[in-house]
């Protein structure tokens, strides 16, 4: 039992900062509460939350954001991982460049790209104007706002996906590639039949981490658009925050429970399925 005592400090912090607030949230989701008063109201918060006109848009945007960001990070992360583990010039420098956005504050990234994507004075539209292209309102057009934020999130997070893939790629024994080359496999066949199957553990990690982050994303969206224009880029997390800011504490707590259930309903079956496929491999 002696080594297990060293787990107690970390376990105590985990219980106090995660377990207790989680169970408290499930209780307060059924109440109308303030700092001084708590009134049990049953499922009223959930009924109100699901009747909110922002919810359907926010729920759809949450799924779109999670699916697109995770999908792009998987594809681009794998391609960058293959590139950055090959014998190319300035490989170390390029690795640093790709990973650098991961280290930058989310708020800093949001403010920077908000300025770059300004429809009138933004650098991106001014660059397009050089070629005679009328740049769109990246963050002011309701049809583009969410997808503009998705591109920024992918730029910010693809470095971590590439790093995970690089760790998986360098662990693949070179004998597999040599055997495939002797059998006459082309570069594409070696990639598809050797690299892709053998980096499946890395792919599983990238999928789970990026999906959890995408479904819970709030900071970048709030800094860049505040959920606007209108409700165009609202996600569940921003809807919850707005309800809390308006003073509906019980309602926002119910929203947090809904978000927790949504993330769990997506991640847990996916995690089980991916690990089962990995075991079969």
CSV table of N, CA, C and O in Angstrom, one decimal, residues 167-181 190 194-195 197-199:
chain,number,residue,atom,x,y,z
A,167,UNK,N,4.9,10.8,-33.2
A,167,UNK,CA,5.3,9.8,-32.2
A,167,UNK,C,4.9,8.4,-32.6
A,167,UNK,O,5.7,7.5,-32.4
A,168,UNK,N,3.8,8.3,-33.3
A,168,UNK,CA,3.3,7.0,-33.8
A,168,UNK,C,4.1,6.5,-35.0
A,168,UNK,O,4.5,5.4,-35.1
A,169,UNK,N,4.5,7.5,-35.8
A,169,UNK,CA,5.3,7.1,-37.0
A,169,UNK,C,6.7,6.6,-36.8
A,169,UNK,O,7.2,5.7,-37.4
A,170,UNK,N,7.4,7.3,-35.8
A,170,UNK,CA,8.7,6.9,-35.5
A,170,UNK,C,8.8,5.6,-34.8
A,170,UNK,O,9.9,5.0,-34.7
A,171,UNK,N,7.7,5.1,-34.3
A,171,UNK,CA,7.7,3.9,-33.6
A,171,UNK,C,7.4,2.7,-34.5
A,171,UNK,O,7.5,1.5,-34.1
A,172,UNK,N,7.1,3.0,-35.8
A,172,UNK,CA,6.9,1.9,-36.8
A,172,UNK,C,8.2,1.3,-37.2
A,172,UNK,O,9.1,2.1,-37.7
A,173,UNK,N,8.5,0.0,-37.1
A,173,UNK,CA,9.7,-0.6,-37.5
A,173,UNK,C,9.9,-0.4,-39.0
A,173,UNK,O,9.0,-0.6,-39.8
A,174,UNK,N,11.1,0.0,-39.4
A,174,UNK,CA,11.4,0.2,-40.8
A,174,UNK,C,11.4,-1.1,-41.7
A,174,UNK,O,11.3,-1.0,-42.9
A,175,UNK,N,11.4,-2.2,-41.0
A,175,UNK,CA,11.4,-3.5,-41.7
A,175,UNK,C,10.1,-3.7,-42.5
A,175,UNK,O,10.1,-4.3,-43.5
A,176,UNK,N,9.0,-3.1,-41.9
A,176,UNK,CA,7.8,-3.3,-42.6
A,176,UNK,C,7.8,-2.6,-44.0
A,176,UNK,O,7.3,-3.1,-45.0
A,177,UNK,N,8.4,-1.4,-44.0
A,177,UNK,CA,8.5,-0.6,-45.2
A,177,UNK,C,9.5,-1.3,-46.2
A,177,UNK,O,9.2,-1.3,-47.4
A,178,UNK,N,10.6,-1.8,-45.7
A,178,UNK,CA,11.5,-2.5,-46.5
A,178,UNK,C,10.9,-3.7,-47.2
A,178,UNK,O,11.1,-4.0,-48.4
A,179,UNK,N,10.1,-4.5,-46.4
A,179,UNK,CA,9.5,-5.7,-46.9
A,179,UNK,C,8.5,-5.3,-48.0
A,179,UNK,O,8.3,-6.0,-49.0
A,180,UNK,N,7.7,-4.2,-47.7
A,180,UNK,CA,6.7,-3.8,-48.7
A,180,UNK,C,7.4,-3.3,-50.0
A,180,UNK,O,6.9,-3.5,-51.1
A,181,UNK,N,8.6,-2.6,-49.8
A,181,UNK,CA,9.3,-2.1,-51.0
A,181,UNK,C,9.8,-3.3,-51.8
A,181,UNK,O,9.8,-3.3,-53.1
A,190,UNK,N,2.4,1.7,-49.7
A,190,UNK,CA,3.1,1.6,-48.4
A,190,UNK,C,2.4,2.5,-47.4
A,190,UNK,O,2.3,2.2,-46.2
A,194,UNK,N,0.6,0.2,-44.8
A,194,UNK,CA,1.5,0.0,-43.7
A,194,UNK,C,1.3,1.2,-42.7
A,194,UNK,O,1.1,0.9,-41.5
A,195,UNK,N,1.5,2.4,-43.2
A,195,UNK,CA,1.4,3.5,-42.3
A,195,UNK,C,0.1,3.7,-41.6
A,195,UNK,O,0.0,3.8,-40.4
A,197,UNK,N,-2.6,1.7,-41.1
A,197,UNK,CA,-3.0,0.8,-40.0
A,197,UNK,C,-2.2,0.8,-38.8
A,197,UNK,O,-2.7,0.7,-37.7
A,198,UNK,N,-0.9,1.1,-38.9
A,198,UNK,CA,0.0,1.0,-37.8
A,198,UNK,C,0.0,2.3,-36.9
A,198,UNK,O,0.5,2.3,-35.8
A,199,UNK,N,-0.6,3.4,-37.4
A,199,UNK,CA,-0.7,4.6,-36.6
A,199,UNK,C,-2.1,4.7,-36.1
A,199,UNK,O,-2.5,5.8,-35.6
